[in-house]
Amino acid sequence: MNDGVQKYVDKAKKTIAEQHRYIKDEVKKWKFDTIAVHGAYSVQEAIENNQGSIIEPVFMSSSQAFRDSDEMEAALAYLIPSWTYSRIHNPSIGYLEATLALLEGYGFGGETGCCVASSGMAAIASATDPFLVKKSDMPNEAINFVSNAQIYGGTFQQFNIRKMQDRGIECRWVVDPNNIDEWASKIDGNTRFLFGELPSNPGLSFFDLQKVIDLAHEHGIPAIFDTTIATPALLRPIALGADIVIHSVTKTLTASGFCIAGAVIARKQITCNVENDEMKEDFATYIKLLPNRDLGWCLSPMQAILTLNDMRTLRSKMDLLSQNSMKVAEFLEGHPKVSTVNYLGLEDHPLHEVASKYLWLVDAEYDDQYRKPVNRYGHLMSFQLEGGITAARTFFDRLKRIWRATDLGRIKSVATIPSISTHQQMGEDLRSMASIPADLIRLCIGAEHPDDMIADLEQALSKI
Ligand SMILES: *Cc1c(COP(=O)(O)O)cnc(C)c1O
């Protein structure tokens, strides 16, 4: 490194130290709501870098200009805070990543990092593929990973087709994730990670994740969770010891429905049996600066700011959406034409107890309304009707206000039939393993008045 490059690196040390100090001494001491509103975006950052803009600006620019060749060299070697080229990084993306890392790391003493991607599926690939590398001298190495079978249809396809069929990497399915012995029985010396989705979409499966985290660590492998349905307002696995968390940011984190986006949040120093010190040390930064740079599934800066804007009210929104959903689930449970309701908040749901151990509205004890810990169960539910698939389709087609769409996590109520939409490609046998009956209806309740949604459900039910 020449003297000129060194000068930029030395100068950057002060800026980096100040950013760390600000996060550690100030931001980390705030409540969840304050972090959701401000993230790491400080007055100093606004004034020095953004003409005082109180809202994080959208940097609609492909690339960053440098003062001279020394600064360019330092930036491209990742030695100074810089963004270079929007496929690698961008200031607007950085604001979103900082907030997500802080929210997911809320209540966790250590540091967390985040890397956002162009979709939830891209986030899942970025969080899992780095563990599935084969040694160059052992191209036929029989590596595997373990996942619960009750997962989002797209994730199932990525694991079953893209990894297993296309690349010969075995995915071992856990059919009863509450049986820790079943998880344990699937692990061997070639297992690279444990993956769990909870609560699961659309079946609302749930399991004791602490046991799965402990089991992964006994085997020296990472525990990775997709907690899209809970959001960090209800569940934060990293504080429980998990290594990596994935979100389809598309869903409740961007409840307005303005974009497709994904995120990977990781603790520093993950547990891992793949020889790669950089990856172990800071997984989120590693995937961002290396594999994801090369693969190119970056997020647009416009979408980053739209998501950031939605996330500022995440906690109160999750509280409202959960309460509305509870009312709707209770209505459905009491209706004679409804045969089963999967909503983890219902007391007689078989997984209510295990879910209640983990799903807590963050900071309820600091909320004047509650002043004590409060369970909340999110806004996803699924149900079946007396009369099977014919009744389900008739009911579905009669909905007037609730949207028919393959979507969830919205501020607006949306319903779908997974077997003909999100989980269609899996086929009947695999859907049966993943507990997704053909006539299951998935419903995600929004912020409308719940009485109006109940009225819509009531009129549609009266038609069958
Ligand atoms: C939607 C979803 C995904 C995929 O996210 P996209 O943003 O649609 O790519 C992954 N996991 C869960 C639980 C989901 O609901």
Tab-separated table of C-alpha atoms and ligand atoms in Angstrom:
chain	number	residue	atom	x	y	z
A	1	MET	CA	0.000	0.000	0.000
A	2	ASN	CA	1.504	3.374	-0.977
A	3	ASP	CA	1.530	6.433	1.304
A	4	GLY	CA	-1.428	8.048	-0.433
A	5	VAL	CA	-3.645	4.999	0.083
A	6	GLN	CA	-2.411	4.739	3.683
A	7	LYS	CA	-3.431	8.363	4.285
A	8	TYR	CA	-7.031	7.580	3.269
A	9	VAL	CA	-7.044	4.471	5.454
A	10	ASP	CA	-5.766	6.414	8.480
A	11	LYS	CA	-8.339	9.132	7.967
A	12	ALA	CA	-11.128	6.562	7.710
A	13	LYS	CA	-10.154	4.987	11.044
A	14	LYS	CA	-11.526	8.031	12.887
A	15	THR	CA	-14.835	7.929	10.997
A	16	ILE	CA	-15.238	4.180	11.600
A	17	ALA	CA	-14.430	4.556	15.310
A	18	GLU	CA	-16.979	7.365	15.640
A	19	GLN	CA	-19.691	5.286	13.882
A	20	HIS	CA	-19.020	2.376	16.248
A	21	ARG	CA	-19.110	4.644	19.260
A	22	TYR	CA	-22.419	6.198	18.160
A	23	ILE	CA	-24.052	2.788	17.726
A	24	LYS	CA	-22.630	1.282	20.906
A	25	ASP	CA	-23.065	4.231	23.274
A	26	GLU	CA	-26.246	5.761	21.907
A	27	VAL	CA	-28.327	3.768	19.418
A	28	LYS	CA	-27.990	0.414	21.237
A	29	LYS	CA	-29.435	2.039	24.363
A	30	TRP	CA	-32.672	3.119	22.690
A	31	LYS	CA	-35.968	1.283	22.750
A	32	PHE	CA	-37.090	-0.686	19.690
A	33	ASP	CA	-39.381	2.096	18.376
A	34	THR	CA	-36.624	4.702	18.446
A	35	ILE	CA	-34.271	2.393	16.568
A	36	ALA	CA	-37.009	1.633	14.030
A	37	VAL	CA	-37.504	5.372	13.422
A	38	HIS	CA	-33.850	6.498	13.290
A	39	GLY	CA	-31.640	3.451	12.837
A	40	ALA	CA	-28.008	4.572	12.748
A	41	TYR	CA	-28.816	7.732	10.737
A	42	SER	CA	-27.417	10.566	12.866
A	43	VAL	CA	-27.626	14.374	12.732
A	44	GLN	CA	-23.909	14.371	12.014
A	45	GLU	CA	-24.342	12.017	9.069
A	46	ALA	CA	-27.203	14.154	7.715
A	47	ILE	CA	-25.247	17.410	7.967
A	48	GLU	CA	-21.851	16.163	6.820
A	49	ASN	CA	-22.999	13.885	4.009
A	50	ASN	CA	-26.587	14.738	3.061
A	51	GLN	CA	-27.123	18.532	3.200
A	52	GLY	CA	-29.008	18.134	6.469
A	53	SER	CA	-31.756	15.922	5.031
A	54	ILE	CA	-33.715	14.564	8.024
A	55	ILE	CA	-35.003	11.657	5.920
A	56	GLU	CA	-32.440	9.225	4.533
A	57	PRO	CA	-32.049	10.195	0.850
A	58	VAL	CA	-32.522	7.854	-2.101
A	59	PHE	CA	-29.132	7.689	-3.806
A	60	MET	CA	-30.289	6.985	-7.342
A	61	SER	CA	-26.801	6.704	-8.740
A	62	SER	CA	-24.969	3.769	-10.204
A	63	SER	CA	-21.604	4.742	-8.790
A	64	GLN	CA	-19.433	6.924	-6.595
A	65	ALA	CA	-16.681	9.271	-7.820
A	66	PHE	CA	-13.250	9.332	-6.147
A	67	ARG	CA	-10.864	12.197	-5.486
A	68	ASP	CA	-7.860	10.350	-6.908
A	69	SER	CA	-6.420	6.926	-7.659
A	70	ASP	CA	-5.325	6.406	-4.039
A	71	GLU	CA	-8.859	6.842	-2.744
A	72	MET	CA	-10.163	4.536	-5.474
A	73	GLU	CA	-7.643	1.833	-4.575
A	74	ALA	CA	-8.500	2.068	-0.884
A	75	ALA	CA	-12.246	1.874	-1.630
A	76	LEU	CA	-11.989	-1.108	-3.966
A	77	ALA	CA	-9.884	-2.955	-1.388
A	78	TYR	CA	-12.744	-2.292	1.100
A	79	LEU	CA	-10.362	-0.388	3.392
A	80	ILE	CA	-12.406	2.810	3.786
A	81	PRO	CA	-16.139	3.488	4.213
A	82	SER	CA	-17.301	3.899	0.617
A	83	TRP	CA	-19.890	2.416	-1.707
A	84	THR	CA	-18.148	2.419	-5.095
A	85	TYR	CA	-20.840	0.849	-7.301
A	86	SER	CA	-24.480	0.161	-6.448
A	87	ARG	CA	-24.232	-3.569	-7.149
A	88	ILE	CA	-21.753	-3.742	-4.256
A	89	HIS	CA	-23.209	-1.116	-1.942
A	90	ASN	CA	-25.099	2.195	-1.895
A	91	PRO	CA	-25.694	4.688	0.944
A	92	SER	CA	-29.502	4.173	0.901
A	93	ILE	CA	-28.995	0.409	1.136
A	94	GLY	CA	-26.611	1.020	4.026
A	95	TYR	CA	-29.269	2.917	6.003
A	96	LEU	CA	-31.717	0.024	5.611
A	97	GLU	CA	-29.098	-2.587	6.504
A	98	ALA	CA	-28.048	-0.730	9.636
A	99	THR	CA	-31.652	-0.484	10.872
A	100	LEU	CA	-32.422	-4.141	10.153
A	101	ALA	CA	-29.219	-5.287	11.876
A	102	LEU	CA	-30.133	-3.229	14.948
A	103	LEU	CA	-33.780	-4.339	15.111
A	104	GLU	CA	-32.933	-8.016	14.683
A	105	GLY	CA	-30.122	-7.614	17.217
A	106	TYR	CA	-32.342	-5.812	19.737
A	107	GLY	CA	-31.837	-7.325	23.174
A	108	PHE	CA	-28.666	-9.102	22.036
A	109	GLY	CA	-25.444	-7.975	23.691
A	110	GLY	CA	-23.195	-8.615	20.685
A	111	GLU	CA	-22.889	-7.073	17.257
A	112	THR	CA	-25.024	-7.985	14.246
A	113	GLY	CA	-24.572	-7.284	10.545
A	114	CYS	CA	-27.048	-7.231	7.671
A	115	CYS	CA	-26.920	-7.748	3.938
A	116	VAL	CA	-30.047	-6.992	1.917
A	117	ALA	CA	-30.842	-8.664	-1.384
A	118	SER	CA	-33.290	-8.275	-4.239
A	119	SER	CA	-35.818	-10.774	-2.791
A	120	GLY	CA	-36.450	-13.133	0.077
A	121	MET	CA	-35.391	-16.017	-2.179
A	122	ALA	CA	-32.094	-14.260	-2.963
A	123	ALA	CA	-31.607	-13.793	0.785
A	124	ILE	CA	-32.141	-17.520	1.382
A	125	ALA	CA	-29.651	-18.435	-1.343
A	126	SER	CA	-27.111	-15.912	0.007
A	127	ALA	CA	-27.479	-17.218	3.545
A	128	THR	CA	-27.179	-20.899	2.673
A	129	ASP	CA	-25.002	-21.355	-0.432
A	130	PRO	CA	-21.757	-20.169	1.195
A	131	PHE	CA	-22.007	-23.238	3.490
A	132	LEU	CA	-22.585	-25.601	0.580
A	133	VAL	CA	-19.245	-25.228	-1.167
A	134	LYS	CA	-17.430	-28.431	-2.023
A	135	LYS	CA	-13.664	-28.669	-1.761
A	136	SER	CA	-12.127	-28.307	-5.233
A	137	ASP	CA	-10.325	-31.638	-4.878
A	138	MET	CA	-13.540	-33.385	-3.750
A	139	PRO	CA	-16.235	-32.469	-6.303
A	140	ASN	CA	-18.322	-35.494	-5.310
A	141	GLU	CA	-18.285	-34.787	-1.579
A	142	ALA	CA	-21.674	-35.851	-0.154
A	143	ILE	CA	-22.721	-32.752	1.754
A	144	ASN	CA	-26.147	-32.146	3.262
A	145	PHE	CA	-28.253	-29.778	5.323
A	146	VAL	CA	-31.356	-30.235	7.457
A	147	SER	CA	-34.597	-28.243	7.269
A	148	ASN	CA	-38.094	-28.491	8.643
A	149	ALA	CA	-40.491	-29.619	5.893
A	150	GLN	CA	-43.095	-26.939	6.642
A	151	ILE	CA	-41.560	-24.058	4.719
A	152	TYR	CA	-42.568	-21.479	2.142
A	153	GLY	CA	-43.120	-23.050	-1.323
A	154	GLY	CA	-40.342	-21.034	-2.975
A	155	THR	CA	-37.859	-22.104	-0.312
A	156	PHE	CA	-38.980	-25.709	-0.743
A	157	GLN	CA	-38.287	-25.465	-4.489
A	158	GLN	CA	-34.905	-23.837	-3.915
A	159	PHE	CA	-33.896	-26.620	-1.516
A	160	ASN	CA	-35.533	-29.534	-3.324
A	161	ILE	CA	-34.870	-28.650	-6.983
A	162	ARG	CA	-32.044	-26.121	-7.137
A	163	LYS	CA	-29.843	-27.533	-4.405
A	164	MET	CA	-30.843	-31.196	-4.287
A	165	GLN	CA	-31.706	-32.098	-7.904
A	166	ASP	CA	-29.507	-29.599	-9.783
A	167	ARG	CA	-26.448	-29.686	-7.539
A	168	GLY	CA	-26.635	-33.008	-5.702
A	169	ILE	CA	-26.669	-31.430	-2.240
A	170	GLU	CA	-28.974	-33.391	0.008
A	171	CYS	CA	-31.697	-31.617	1.945
A	172	ARG	CA	-32.885	-33.800	4.831
A	173	TRP	CA	-36.454	-32.941	5.812
A	174	VAL	CA	-37.646	-32.878	9.392
A	175	VAL	CA	-41.358	-33.702	9.319
A	176	ASP	CA	-42.059	-33.145	13.029
A	177	PRO	CA	-39.837	-30.203	14.023
A	178	ASN	CA	-41.009	-30.430	17.651
A	179	ASN	CA	-39.286	-33.775	17.913
A	180	ILE	CA	-35.683	-32.770	18.586
A	181	ASP	CA	-34.600	-36.399	18.128
A	182	GLU	CA	-35.782	-36.210	14.517
A	183	TRP	CA	-33.504	-33.188	13.921
A	184	ALA	CA	-30.637	-34.982	15.679
A	185	SER	CA	-31.123	-38.185	13.643
A	186	LYS	CA	-30.565	-36.268	10.377
A	187	ILE	CA	-27.211	-34.722	11.321
A	188	ASP	CA	-23.872	-36.310	10.417
A	189	GLY	CA	-20.305	-35.139	9.815
A	190	ASN	CA	-21.270	-33.784	6.367
A	191	THR	CA	-24.145	-31.607	7.602
A	192	ARG	CA	-23.452	-27.929	6.978
A	193	PHE	CA	-26.359	-26.172	8.756
A	194	LEU	CA	-29.824	-26.510	10.306
A	195	PHE	CA	-32.578	-24.419	8.736
A	196	GLY	CA	-35.962	-23.637	10.260
A	197	GLU	CA	-38.898	-21.506	9.200
A	198	LEU	CA	-41.202	-20.388	12.001
A	199	PRO	CA	-44.036	-19.593	12.234
A	200	SER	CA	-44.280	-21.363	8.893
A	201	ASN	CA	-46.111	-20.104	5.843
A	202	PRO	CA	-48.922	-21.208	5.362
A	203	GLY	CA	-49.338	-23.966	7.989
A	204	LEU	CA	-48.267	-21.937	11.063
A	205	SER	CA	-45.947	-24.666	12.222
A	206	PHE	CA	-43.825	-23.698	15.215
A	207	PHE	CA	-41.157	-25.453	17.267
A	208	ASP	CA	-38.848	-25.009	20.214
A	209	LEU	CA	-36.070	-23.127	18.446
A	210	GLN	CA	-33.802	-22.985	21.468
A	211	LYS	CA	-33.428	-26.765	21.277
A	212	VAL	CA	-32.582	-26.568	17.576
A	213	ILE	CA	-29.992	-23.826	18.179
A	214	ASP	CA	-28.358	-25.847	20.955
A	215	LEU	CA	-28.340	-28.981	18.803
A	216	ALA	CA	-26.701	-27.142	15.876
A	217	HIS	CA	-23.992	-25.776	18.145
A	218	GLU	CA	-23.304	-29.192	19.707
A	219	HIS	CA	-22.426	-30.264	16.154
A	220	GLY	CA	-20.431	-27.122	15.363
A	221	ILE	CA	-22.829	-25.970	12.646
A	222	PRO	CA	-24.919	-22.797	12.276
A	223	ALA	CA	-28.632	-22.469	13.069
A	224	ILE	CA	-30.417	-20.423	10.378
A	225	PHE	CA	-34.025	-19.253	10.730
A	226	ASP	CA	-36.554	-17.652	8.423
A	227	THR	CA	-38.710	-15.554	10.758
A	228	THR	CA	-40.452	-13.507	8.056
A	229	ILE	CA	-43.887	-14.192	9.534
A	230	ALA	CA	-42.951	-13.030	13.052
A	231	THR	CA	-40.741	-10.020	12.144
A	232	PRO	CA	-38.256	-8.754	14.761
A	233	ALA	CA	-41.182	-7.089	16.557
A	234	LEU	CA	-42.229	-10.562	17.821
A	235	LEU	CA	-39.193	-12.857	17.591
A	236	ARG	CA	-35.416	-12.294	17.464
A	237	PRO	CA	-33.569	-15.643	17.264
A	238	ILE	CA	-30.058	-14.130	17.396
A	239	ALA	CA	-30.578	-13.059	21.014
A	240	LEU	CA	-31.368	-16.748	21.727
A	241	GLY	CA	-28.096	-17.871	20.160
A	242	ALA	CA	-29.028	-18.336	16.482
A	243	ASP	CA	-26.336	-17.524	13.925
A	244	ILE	CA	-28.312	-16.184	10.979
A	245	VAL	CA	-31.830	-14.853	10.386
A	246	ILE	CA	-33.507	-14.419	6.999
A	247	HIS	CA	-36.432	-12.202	6.077
A	248	SER	CA	-38.573	-11.826	3.061
A	249	VAL	CA	-38.567	-8.044	3.548
A	250	THR	CA	-41.313	-8.019	0.910
A	251	LYS	CA	-43.806	-9.086	3.564
A	252	THR	CA	-44.727	-7.339	6.833
A	253	LEU	CA	-41.480	-5.333	6.957
A	254	THR	CA	-42.749	-3.574	3.809
A	255	ALA	CA	-46.446	-3.798	4.687
A	256	SER	CA	-47.317	-1.143	2.075
A	257	GLY	CA	-46.518	-3.702	-0.627
A	258	PHE	CA	-44.196	-1.379	-2.534
A	259	CYS	CA	-41.433	-3.850	-3.236
A	260	ILE	CA	-39.779	-7.247	-3.336
A	261	ALA	CA	-36.763	-7.433	-1.032
A	262	GLY	CA	-34.868	-9.782	1.269
A	263	ALA	CA	-32.407	-9.587	4.148
A	264	VAL	CA	-29.804	-11.730	5.881
A	265	ILE	CA	-28.868	-10.733	9.422
A	266	ALA	CA	-26.011	-12.496	11.181
A	267	ARG	CA	-24.167	-12.307	14.466
A	268	LYS	CA	-20.404	-11.825	14.398
A	269	GLN	CA	-18.362	-15.054	14.888
A	270	ILE	CA	-20.908	-17.592	13.705
A	271	THR	CA	-20.572	-21.301	14.442
A	272	CYS	CA	-19.518	-23.010	11.213
A	273	ASN	CA	-17.687	-26.142	10.006
A	274	VAL	CA	-16.567	-24.697	6.660
A	275	GLU	CA	-12.962	-23.469	6.625
A	276	ASN	CA	-13.370	-19.759	5.890
A	277	ASP	CA	-12.276	-17.318	8.575
A	278	GLU	CA	-13.642	-14.230	6.860
A	279	MET	CA	-17.062	-15.836	6.603
A	280	LYS	CA	-17.064	-16.954	10.257
A	281	GLU	CA	-15.928	-13.568	11.524
A	282	ASP	CA	-18.586	-11.382	9.880
A	283	PHE	CA	-20.957	-13.393	7.702
A	284	ALA	CA	-23.193	-10.504	6.570
A	285	THR	CA	-20.279	-8.347	5.401
A	286	TYR	CA	-18.611	-11.359	3.788
A	287	ILE	CA	-21.612	-12.274	1.624
A	288	LYS	CA	-22.227	-8.632	0.770
A	289	LEU	CA	-18.706	-7.805	-0.348
A	290	LEU	CA	-17.806	-11.104	-1.998
A	291	PRO	CA	-20.392	-13.688	-3.138
A	292	ASN	CA	-23.301	-11.246	-3.555
A	293	ARG	CA	-21.103	-8.748	-5.388
A	294	ASP	CA	-20.291	-11.501	-7.881
A	295	LEU	CA	-23.820	-12.879	-8.121
A	296	GLY	CA	-25.461	-9.471	-8.504
A	297	TRP	CA	-28.750	-9.797	-6.616
A	298	CYS	CA	-28.560	-6.297	-5.137
A	299	LEU	CA	-31.547	-4.233	-4.003
A	300	SER	CA	-32.545	-0.933	-5.618
A	301	PRO	CA	-31.890	2.181	-3.442
A	302	MET	CA	-35.469	3.359	-4.013
A	303	GLN	CA	-36.828	0.135	-2.544
A	304	ALA	CA	-34.461	0.384	0.409
A	305	ILE	CA	-35.925	3.742	1.424
A	306	LEU	CA	-39.535	2.652	0.847
A	307	THR	CA	-38.914	-0.295	3.189
A	308	LEU	CA	-37.158	1.870	5.741
A	309	ASN	CA	-40.189	4.149	5.760
A	310	ASP	CA	-42.537	1.219	6.410
A	311	MET	CA	-40.385	-0.217	9.190
A	312	ARG	CA	-40.471	2.914	11.347
A	313	THR	CA	-43.844	1.840	12.809
A	314	LEU	CA	-43.182	-1.910	12.853
A	315	ARG	CA	-43.879	-2.581	16.532
A	316	SER	CA	-47.209	-0.759	16.798
A	317	LYS	CA	-48.250	-2.136	13.410
A	318	MET	CA	-47.518	-5.734	14.450
A	319	ASP	CA	-49.491	-5.148	17.637
A	320	LEU	CA	-52.528	-3.869	15.728
A	321	LEU	CA	-52.345	-6.501	12.977
A	322	SER	CA	-52.003	-9.270	15.578
A	323	GLN	CA	-55.008	-8.037	17.546
A	324	ASN	CA	-57.148	-7.750	14.411
A	325	SER	CA	-56.079	-11.258	13.394
A	326	MET	CA	-56.940	-12.681	16.802
A	327	LYS	CA	-60.500	-11.364	16.437
A	328	VAL	CA	-60.827	-12.838	12.943
A	329	ALA	CA	-59.354	-16.199	14.044
A	330	GLU	CA	-61.830	-16.368	16.920
A	331	PHE	CA	-64.678	-15.645	14.520
A	332	LEU	CA	-63.547	-18.397	12.155
A	333	GLU	CA	-63.076	-20.871	14.997
A	334	GLY	CA	-66.656	-20.319	16.120
A	335	HIS	CA	-68.204	-20.617	12.637
A	336	PRO	CA	-70.045	-23.893	11.917
A	337	LYS	CA	-68.792	-24.089	8.288
A	338	VAL	CA	-65.128	-23.828	9.315
A	339	SER	CA	-63.528	-27.153	10.233
A	340	THR	CA	-59.992	-26.148	11.307
A	341	VAL	CA	-58.216	-22.863	12.038
A	342	ASN	CA	-54.439	-22.554	12.270
A	343	TYR	CA	-53.647	-19.451	14.284
A	344	LEU	CA	-51.024	-19.737	16.990
A	345	GLY	CA	-52.888	-17.288	19.231
A	346	LEU	CA	-55.847	-19.655	19.656
A	347	GLU	CA	-55.539	-21.369	23.022
A	348	ASP	CA	-56.528	-24.813	21.779
A	349	HIS	CA	-54.047	-24.766	18.873
A	350	PRO	CA	-51.639	-27.669	19.541
A	351	LEU	CA	-48.620	-25.358	19.148
A	352	HIS	CA	-50.043	-22.464	21.193
A	353	GLU	CA	-47.912	-23.274	24.205
A	354	VAL	CA	-44.571	-23.537	22.419
A	355	ALA	CA	-45.367	-20.436	20.341
A	356	SER	CA	-46.295	-18.500	23.472
A	357	LYS	CA	-42.864	-19.227	24.897
A	358	TYR	CA	-41.273	-17.255	22.041
A	359	LEU	CA	-43.714	-14.800	20.432
A	360	TRP	CA	-43.714	-11.634	22.542
A	361	LEU	CA	-44.509	-8.100	21.461
A	362	VAL	CA	-41.195	-6.323	21.873
A	363	ASP	CA	-41.097	-3.662	24.622
A	364	ALA	CA	-44.699	-4.255	25.769
A	365	GLU	CA	-43.385	-3.715	29.290
A	366	TYR	CA	-42.504	-0.110	28.337
A	367	ASP	CA	-45.852	0.495	26.628
A	368	ASP	CA	-48.311	2.453	28.792
A	369	GLN	CA	-51.173	0.318	27.473
A	370	TYR	CA	-49.628	-2.900	28.827
A	371	ARG	CA	-46.783	-2.325	31.309
A	372	LYS	CA	-46.056	-6.073	31.168
A	373	PRO	CA	-44.912	-8.707	28.636
A	374	VAL	CA	-47.640	-9.469	26.086
A	375	ASN	CA	-47.843	-12.370	23.609
A	376	ARG	CA	-48.701	-11.470	20.020
A	377	TYR	CA	-49.011	-13.950	17.159
A	378	GLY	CA	-48.782	-11.946	13.937
A	379	HIS	CA	-51.273	-11.632	11.104
A	380	LEU	CA	-51.025	-14.911	9.206
A	381	MET	CA	-53.558	-17.709	9.634
A	382	SER	CA	-54.916	-20.581	7.566
A	383	PHE	CA	-58.112	-22.587	7.738
A	384	GLN	CA	-60.239	-25.276	6.110
A	385	LEU	CA	-63.974	-25.429	5.487
A	386	GLU	CA	-66.488	-28.207	5.781
A	387	GLY	CA	-66.921	-29.251	2.159
A	388	GLY	CA	-63.294	-29.471	1.026
A	389	ILE	CA	-61.805	-27.883	-2.071
A	390	THR	CA	-65.138	-27.123	-3.792
A	391	ALA	CA	-66.353	-25.177	-0.782
A	392	ALA	CA	-62.935	-23.511	-0.421
A	393	ARG	CA	-62.967	-22.264	-4.038
A	394	THR	CA	-66.584	-21.064	-3.834
A	395	PHE	CA	-65.868	-19.191	-0.618
A	396	PHE	CA	-62.638	-17.761	-2.057
A	397	ASP	CA	-64.332	-16.557	-5.244
A	398	ARG	CA	-67.052	-14.817	-3.222
A	399	LEU	CA	-64.715	-12.654	-1.153
A	400	LYS	CA	-65.459	-9.017	-1.919
A	401	ARG	CA	-63.100	-6.863	0.124
A	402	ILE	CA	-60.337	-9.325	1.010
A	403	TRP	CA	-57.987	-9.497	-1.993
A	404	ARG	CA	-57.352	-12.751	-3.851
A	405	ALA	CA	-53.569	-12.667	-4.388
A	406	THR	CA	-50.436	-14.700	-3.735
A	407	ASP	CA	-49.282	-12.261	-1.147
A	408	LEU	CA	-49.161	-11.690	2.595
A	409	GLY	CA	-47.812	-9.251	5.139
A	410	ARG	CA	-49.869	-6.395	3.768
A	411	ILE	CA	-51.618	-3.468	5.419
A	412	LYS	CA	-54.576	-4.769	3.349
A	413	SER	CA	-56.175	-8.169	4.001
A	414	VAL	CA	-55.206	-10.795	1.414
A	415	ALA	CA	-56.170	-14.465	0.954
A	416	THR	CA	-54.889	-17.303	-1.202
A	417	ILE	CA	-55.228	-21.071	-1.646
A	418	PRO	CA	-51.615	-22.320	-1.345
A	419	SER	CA	-52.140	-25.633	-3.193
A	420	ILE	CA	-53.063	-23.748	-6.408
A	421	SER	CA	-50.686	-20.815	-5.871
A	422	THR	CA	-47.651	-20.459	-3.588
A	423	HIS	CA	-47.220	-24.213	-3.098
A	424	GLN	CA	-48.594	-25.466	-6.445
A	425	GLN	CA	-45.238	-26.532	-7.905
A	426	MET	CA	-44.462	-28.830	-4.974
A	427	GLY	CA	-47.012	-31.409	-6.114
A	428	GLU	CA	-49.416	-33.360	-3.920
A	429	ASP	CA	-47.014	-35.828	-2.256
A	430	LEU	CA	-44.575	-33.178	-1.090
A	431	ARG	CA	-47.409	-30.896	0.009
A	432	SER	CA	-48.698	-33.730	2.114
A	433	MET	CA	-45.261	-34.147	3.753
A	434	ALA	CA	-45.250	-30.392	4.433
A	435	SER	CA	-48.808	-30.548	5.874
A	436	ILE	CA	-50.494	-28.383	3.225
A	437	PRO	CA	-53.922	-29.842	2.403
A	438	ALA	CA	-55.408	-29.020	-1.035
A	439	ASP	CA	-58.298	-27.086	0.500
A	440	LEU	CA	-56.253	-24.969	2.923
A	441	ILE	CA	-57.076	-21.244	2.684
A	442	ARG	CA	-54.392	-18.795	3.782
A	443	LEU	CA	-55.509	-15.457	5.156
A	444	CYS	CA	-53.421	-12.494	6.230
A	445	ILE	CA	-55.369	-9.797	8.018
A	446	GLY	CA	-54.535	-6.119	7.494
A	447	ALA	CA	-55.174	-2.901	9.393
A	448	GLU	CA	-58.818	-2.496	8.340
A	449	HIS	CA	-61.417	-2.587	11.105
A	450	PRO	CA	-61.715	-6.323	11.888
A	451	ASP	CA	-65.535	-6.123	11.916
A	452	ASP	CA	-65.486	-5.264	8.209
A	453	MET	CA	-63.224	-8.218	7.419
A	454	ILE	CA	-65.436	-10.528	9.492
A	455	ALA	CA	-68.466	-9.257	7.556
A	456	ASP	CA	-66.726	-10.090	4.270
A	457	LEU	CA	-65.830	-13.592	5.507
A	458	GLU	CA	-69.374	-14.065	6.819
A	459	GLN	CA	-71.026	-13.199	3.498
A	460	ALA	CA	-68.619	-15.455	1.573
A	461	LEU	CA	-69.254	-18.318	4.030
A	462	SER	CA	-72.999	-17.884	3.633
A	463	LYS	CA	-72.618	-18.815	-0.066
A	464	ILE	CA	-71.352	-22.367	0.594
B	1	LIG	C1	-42.460	-14.875	0.712
B	1	LIG	C2	-41.563	-15.651	1.553
B	1	LIG	C3	-40.243	-15.924	1.148
B	1	LIG	C4	-39.715	-15.485	-0.209
B	1	LIG	O1	-39.585	-14.107	-0.268
B	1	LIG	P1	-39.684	-13.248	-1.626
B	1	LIG	O2	-39.449	-11.861	-1.148
B	1	LIG	O3	-41.044	-13.480	-2.204
B	1	LIG	O4	-38.605	-13.731	-2.529
B	1	LIG	C5	-39.430	-16.622	2.008
B	1	LIG	N1	-39.873	-17.048	3.206
B	1	LIG	C6	-41.125	-16.809	3.632
B	1	LIG	C7	-41.556	-17.303	4.970
B	1	LIG	C8	-42.018	-16.111	2.818
B	1	LIG	O5	-43.267	-15.888	3.251
